[in-house]
C-alpha positions as a printed Julia matrix, in Angstrom:
149×3 Matrix{Float64}:
  -9.36  -43.84  13.17
 -12.37  -44.99  15.21
 -15.07  -42.36  15.71
 -14.97  -42.71  19.5
 -11.32  -41.63  19.47
 -12.17  -38.4   17.67
 -15.2   -37.82  19.89
 -13.05  -38.08  23.03
 -10.21  -35.97  21.56
  -7.77  -38.89  21.72
  -6.35  -38.55  18.23
  -2.58  -38.66  17.89
  -0.56  -35.54  17.25
   1.33  -35.43  13.95
   4.95  -36.6   14.09
   7.41  -33.77  13.39
   9.22  -34.21  10.04
  12.62  -34.18  11.82
  11.64  -37.34  13.71
   9.6   -38.96  10.96
  12.54  -39.33   8.57
  14.8   -41.14  11.08
  15.56  -44.82  10.4
  15.53  -47.54  13.08
  19.1   -47.07  14.29
  18.88  -43.27  14.22
  15.81  -43.48  16.47
  17.64  -45.8   18.85
  20.62  -43.44  19.04
  18.46  -40.63  20.46
  16.08  -42.78  22.56
  16.33  -42.37  26.35
  15.13  -45.94  26.97
  15.63  -48.98  24.72
  13.0   -51.73  25.18
  13.94  -55.34  24.41
  11.23  -57.97  23.91
  10.76  -61.26  22.11
   7.85  -60.85  19.7
   6.35  -64.0   18.19
   3.55  -64.6   15.69
   0.36  -66.15  17.02
  -0.71  -69.42  15.35
  -3.89  -68.0   13.8
  -4.28  -64.69  12.08
  -1.63  -62.07  11.62
  -1.39  -61.01  15.23
   1.79  -60.95  17.27
   2.45  -61.22  20.99
   5.25  -60.57  23.43
   6.79  -63.77  24.79
   8.56  -63.4   28.14
   9.63  -60.26  29.92
  10.18  -56.85  28.39
  13.47  -55.32  29.5
  13.87  -51.54  29.34
  17.5   -50.39  29.28
  18.3   -46.72  29.95
  20.49  -45.07  27.34
  22.9   -42.15  27.68
  21.78  -40.07  24.69
  24.28  -37.26  25.26
  27.26  -39.64  25.49
  26.15  -41.64  22.47
  25.49  -38.71  20.14
  28.6   -36.77  21.19
  30.84  -39.81  20.66
  29.79  -40.16  17.01
  31.96  -38.16  14.6
  30.4   -35.65  12.24
  31.75  -35.11   8.75
  32.42  -31.47   7.97
  30.88  -31.71   4.48
  27.18  -31.88   3.64
  27.3   -35.65   3.11
  27.07  -36.62   6.77
  26.66  -40.36   6.41
  28.21  -42.98   8.69
  28.2   -46.7    7.94
  27.44  -48.6   11.16
  27.86  -52.35  11.62
  26.12  -54.0   14.58
  27.19  -57.24  16.24
  25.15  -59.38  18.61
  28.22  -59.77  20.83
  31.68  -58.24  20.63
  33.33  -61.67  20.5
  31.46  -62.65  17.31
  33.32  -62.09  14.04
  30.31  -61.43  11.81
  27.88  -58.55  11.84
  24.13  -58.8   12.39
  23.0   -55.56  10.7
  24.42  -52.8    8.52
  22.92  -49.32   8.78
  23.67  -45.95   7.28
  23.29  -43.17   9.84
  22.73  -39.62   8.63
  24.18  -37.46  11.41
  22.39  -34.39  10.05
  19.03  -36.14  10.61
  20.08  -37.45  14.06
  21.11  -33.98  15.25
  17.96  -32.37  13.79
  15.78  -34.96  15.53
  17.6   -34.48  18.83
  17.27  -30.69  18.58
  13.52  -31.08  17.96
  13.21  -33.35  21.01
  15.16  -30.83  23.11
  12.7   -28.1   22.1
   9.5   -30.14  22.4
  10.1   -32.75  25.13
  10.86  -31.79  28.75
  12.91  -34.94  29.42
  15.38  -34.02  26.67
  15.97  -30.44  27.87
  19.09  -31.46  29.83
  20.85  -33.08  26.83
  23.84  -31.07  25.58
  24.99  -31.5   21.97
  28.68  -31.01  21.17
  28.53  -29.21  17.82
  32.33  -29.1   17.47
  32.86  -32.87  17.1
  34.02  -33.65  13.55
  36.08  -36.37  11.88
  39.1   -34.08  12.08
  38.79  -33.58  15.86
  38.55  -37.35  16.43
  41.55  -38.39  14.31
  43.58  -39.2   17.43
  40.93  -41.67  18.53
  41.28  -45.24  17.41
  38.58  -47.81  16.76
  37.61  -50.02  19.67
  39.69  -53.19  19.63
  37.94  -56.38  20.75
  40.69  -57.1   23.32
  40.38  -53.6   24.78
  36.61  -53.94  24.97
  36.87  -57.28  26.81
  39.46  -55.88  29.21
  37.33  -52.79  29.93
  34.06  -54.72  30.23
  34.58  -58.34  31.38
  30.79  -58.89  31.65
  30.33  -58.42  27.87
  31.64  -61.9   27.05
């Protein structure tokens, strides 16, 4: 770290271990705002730049986290497949989400960050309580959200 940073007391605070062990998707699940930008490599050197506008989309953390089922056992892993668009057949990314880590990270944010104090976590949601729910069908998703196509 540059010496001027330390001299001006601008050093960064350590990241809590609950947040440090989250993977990319787990961080996005508990983020209040999701930024989208096109990042390109500059022709010389190893630098990168943002090309075009940066769009920040607000996210409903409480709705997202409470809609994900939680296994009742210790192995709280969910396999998540992400598509670019619902109408596409293939998947862009595969992630494994550890719900134990997501909930621990969200609890830490609730304790430490004032903007997360209003988030309520439904601790009773398990696989068993969501058995009546069915997976989202592509036709249902298009009917519910015609702009998604």
